[in-house]
Coordinates of C-alpha atoms and ligand atoms in Angstrom, one line a residue:
X1 CA -0.2 -0.5 0.1
X2 CA 1.4 3.2 -1.5
X3 CA -0.5 6.3 1.1
X4 CA 0.2 10.3 0.5
X5 CA -0.3 11.8 4.4
X6 CA -1.2 15.4 1.8
X7 CA -1.9 18.7 3.6
X8 CA -1.2 22.3 4.4
X9 CA 2.3 22.8 6.2
X10 CA 0.7 22.4 9.8
X11 CA -2.0 20.4 9.3
X12 CA -0.5 17.6 11.4
X13 CA 1.0 15.5 8.7
X14 CA 4.0 13.9 10.3
X15 CA 2.3 13.2 13.4
X16 CA -0.2 11.0 11.6
X17 CA 2.3 9.4 9.8
X18 CA 4.4 8.3 12.0
X19 CA 1.0 6.6 13.8
X20 CA 0.2 4.8 10.4
X21 CA 3.7 3.8 10.1
X22 CA 4.0 2.9 13.2
X23 CA 0.4 0.9 14.1
X24 CA 0.4 -0.4 10.7
X25 CA 3.8 -1.6 10.6
X26 CA 4.1 0.5 6.7
X27 CA 8.0 2.3 6.6
X28 CA 7.1 6.4 6.4
X29 CA 9.0 8.3 4.2
X30 CA 9.7 12.2 5.2
X31 CA 11.2 14.5 2.6
X32 CA 11.2 17.2 5.1
X33 CA 12.8 14.6 8.2
X34 CA 15.0 13.3 5.3
X35 CA 16.7 16.6 4.0
X36 CA 17.0 18.3 7.9
X37 CA 19.1 15.1 8.8
X38 CA 21.2 16.1 5.8
X39 CA 21.3 19.4 7.0
X40 CA 22.5 18.4 10.4
X41 CA 25.3 15.9 9.3
X42 CA 26.0 18.4 6.5
X43 CA 26.0 15.8 3.5
X44 CA 26.7 17.3 0.0
X45 CA 22.4 16.8 -0.6
X46 CA 22.1 19.0 2.9
X47 CA 24.1 21.7 1.8
X48 CA 22.4 22.3 -1.1
X49 CA 18.9 21.4 0.2
X50 CA 19.7 24.3 3.6
X51 CA 18.4 27.4 2.1
X52 CA 15.7 26.3 0.6
X53 CA 14.4 24.7 3.7
X54 CA 15.1 27.6 5.8
X55 CA 13.5 30.2 3.2
X56 CA 10.4 28.4 3.8
X57 CA 10.4 27.8 -0.1
X58 CA 10.8 24.6 -2.2
X59 CA 14.2 22.6 -2.8
X60 CA 14.2 21.2 -6.4
X61 CA 12.1 18.6 -7.6
X62 CA 15.2 16.7 -9.5
X63 CA 16.6 16.4 -5.2
X64 CA 13.4 15.3 -3.4
X65 CA 12.2 13.2 -6.5
X66 CA 16.1 11.6 -6.3
X67 CA 15.3 10.8 -2.6
X68 CA 12.0 9.4 -3.0
X69 CA 13.2 7.0 -5.8
X70 CA 16.1 5.8 -4.0
X71 CA 14.0 4.6 -0.7
X72 CA 11.3 2.9 -2.8
X73 CA 14.1 1.4 -4.0
X74 CA 14.4 -0.4 -0.9
X75 CA 13.9 -3.8 0.2
X76 CA 12.2 -2.6 3.0
X77 CA 9.8 -0.1 1.0
X78 CA 8.6 -3.4 -1.2
X79 CA 5.1 -3.9 0.7
X80 CA 4.5 0.1 1.2
X81 CA 5.3 3.1 1.9
X82 CA 3.0 6.5 3.8
X83 CA 5.1 9.6 2.2
X84 CA 4.6 12.9 4.6
X85 CA 5.6 15.8 2.9
X86 CA 5.6 14.3 -0.5
X87 CA 4.9 15.1 -3.7
X88 CA 4.3 18.9 -2.9
X89 CA 4.3 19.7 -7.2
X90 CA 2.9 18.6 -10.1
X91 CA 6.5 17.2 -11.6
X92 CA 6.9 15.0 -8.1
X93 CA 3.4 13.8 -8.2
X94 CA 4.2 13.2 -12.3
X95 CA 7.3 11.6 -11.3
X96 CA 6.1 9.6 -8.4
X97 CA 3.9 7.8 -10.7
X98 CA 6.1 7.0 -12.7
X99 CA 8.6 5.8 -10.2
X100 CA 5.4 3.6 -8.5
X101 CA 4.7 2.7 -12.0
X102 CA 8.1 0.7 -13.2
X103 CA 7.6 -1.2 -9.9
X104 CA 4.3 -2.3 -10.6
X105 CA 3.1 -0.3 -7.7
X106 CA 1.1 2.8 -8.1
X107 CA -0.3 5.4 -5.3
X108 CA -3.2 3.5 -3.4
X109 CA -4.7 7.4 -1.4
X110 CA -3.8 10.2 -0.8
X111 CA -5.1 11.4 2.9
X112 CA -6.1 15.1 2.6
X113 CA -6.0 16.7 5.7
X114 CA -8.1 19.8 5.9
X115 CA -7.2 22.1 9.1
X116 CA -8.6 26.0 8.8
X117 CA -6.0 27.7 8.8
X118 CA -6.3 29.9 12.0
X119 CA -5.5 26.8 13.7
X120 CA -2.4 25.9 11.3
X121 CA -0.8 29.0 11.7
X122 CA -1.4 28.3 15.7
X123 CA -0.1 24.9 15.6
X124 CA 2.8 26.0 13.6
X125 CA 3.7 28.2 16.1
X126 CA 3.4 26.1 19.0
X127 CA 5.8 22.6 17.3
X128 CA 8.9 25.5 17.5
X129 CA 11.0 24.1 14.6
X130 CA 13.6 26.2 13.3
X131 CA 11.4 27.2 10.1
X132 CA 8.4 27.6 12.4
X133 CA 9.2 31.8 12.7
X134 CA 6.3 34.0 11.2
X135 CA 8.0 34.9 8.3
X136 CA 8.8 31.4 7.3
X137 CA 5.2 30.3 7.7
X138 CA 3.7 32.2 5.6
X139 CA 6.5 31.9 2.9
X140 CA 5.9 28.1 3.3
X141 CA 1.8 28.2 3.9
X142 CA 2.5 30.8 -0.4
X143 CA 4.0 27.9 -1.3
X144 CA 1.5 25.6 -0.2
X145 CA -1.7 27.3 -2.5
X146 CA 0.7 28.2 -5.7
X147 CA 2.5 24.4 -6.3
X148 CA 0.8 22.1 -4.0
X149 CA -3.0 22.7 -3.7
X150 CA -2.5 22.6 -7.6
X151 CA -2.7 18.7 -6.9
X152 CA -5.8 18.5 -4.7
X153 CA -7.5 18.5 -8.3
X154 CA -4.1 16.2 -10.0
X155 CA -5.5 13.3 -7.6
X156 CA -9.2 13.9 -7.6
X157 CA -9.5 13.6 -11.2
X158 CA -7.8 10.2 -11.0
X159 CA -10.2 9.1 -8.0
X160 CA -7.6 8.6 -5.3
X161 CA -7.9 12.2 -3.1
X162 CA -9.9 11.7 -0.1
X163 CA -10.4 14.3 2.5
X164 CA -10.7 13.8 6.1
X165 CA -11.4 16.8 8.7
X166 CA -8.0 17.3 10.5
X167 CA -9.5 20.2 13.4
X168 CA -9.7 17.6 16.5
X169 CA -6.9 16.2 18.5
X170 CA -5.0 13.3 16.8
X171 CA -7.0 10.2 18.2
X172 CA -10.1 11.5 16.2
X173 CA -8.5 12.3 13.2
X174 CA -5.9 9.0 13.3
X175 CA -9.6 7.3 13.7
X176 CA -11.0 9.0 10.7
X177 CA -8.2 7.9 9.0
X178 CA -8.4 4.8 9.4
X179 CA -11.8 4.6 8.6
X180 CA -10.7 6.1 4.7
X181 CA -8.1 3.2 4.4
X182 CA -10.4 0.5 5.9
X183 CA -12.2 1.3 3.1
X184 CA -9.7 1.4 0.7
Ligands
AMP201 P1 8.2 19.6 5.7 O1 8.9 19.0 6.9 O2 7.2 18.5 5.1 O3 7.6 20.7 6.5 O4 8.8 20.1 4.8 C1 9.9 21.1 5.5 C2 11.0 21.9 4.5 O5 11.6 20.7 4.0 C3 9.3 22.1 3.2 O6 9.1 23.3 3.8 C4 10.6 22.7 1.6 O7 11.7 23.9 2.3 C5 11.2 21.3 1.9 N1 10.4 19.9 1.5 C6 10.5 19.2 2.3 N2 9.7 18.1 1.2 C7 9.9 19.0 0.1 C8 9.5 18.0 -1.1 N3 8.2 17.8 -1.2 N4 9.3 19.4 -2.2 C9 10.2 20.2 -1.9 N5 10.9 21.0 -1.2 C10 10.2 20.3 0.4

């Protein structure tokens, strides 16, 4: 099963993806976490990605797509994967379809976690991550609106989109996601 946990920054994608991964024993890939780790380790990838992440902008598609391709080719990910924070652009969505098609599989479902915008800003400011200052949050929300939000239509047209109301607490939202998956 290939699940994409989708939504604006701050909707709780990471929390839900981690819970799903633990409880369903499906490996999880967060491109944001992979990039933060590369930046902390000062790898070549990290050095390139740093300026984009710190400005709240998208890391170039080829770089992020490369991370995903490499990960999905590992044995551990042969039975499935929960993608968190990827895809974020149409080029990434098309690349993901091509990677999976070459492996004889496809995206099972895109779970869109829908949260009101004032609640998003409140959650992000509470998180205290380095790229969670007010200015960078504003940039990341604008990037989401312009580049990522249009993917909802991409997946809707392909019959892959399921939207869950993410305005309640973690376990309640998790319950709604479980229901979606059980109905696949
Ligand atoms: P996240 O942890 O998903 O909020 O991602 C943190 C930051 O990592 C984003 O603001 C981007 O700078 C970068 N990033 C993560 N995933 C992607 C992606 N799929 N495409 C481009 N940049 C990404």
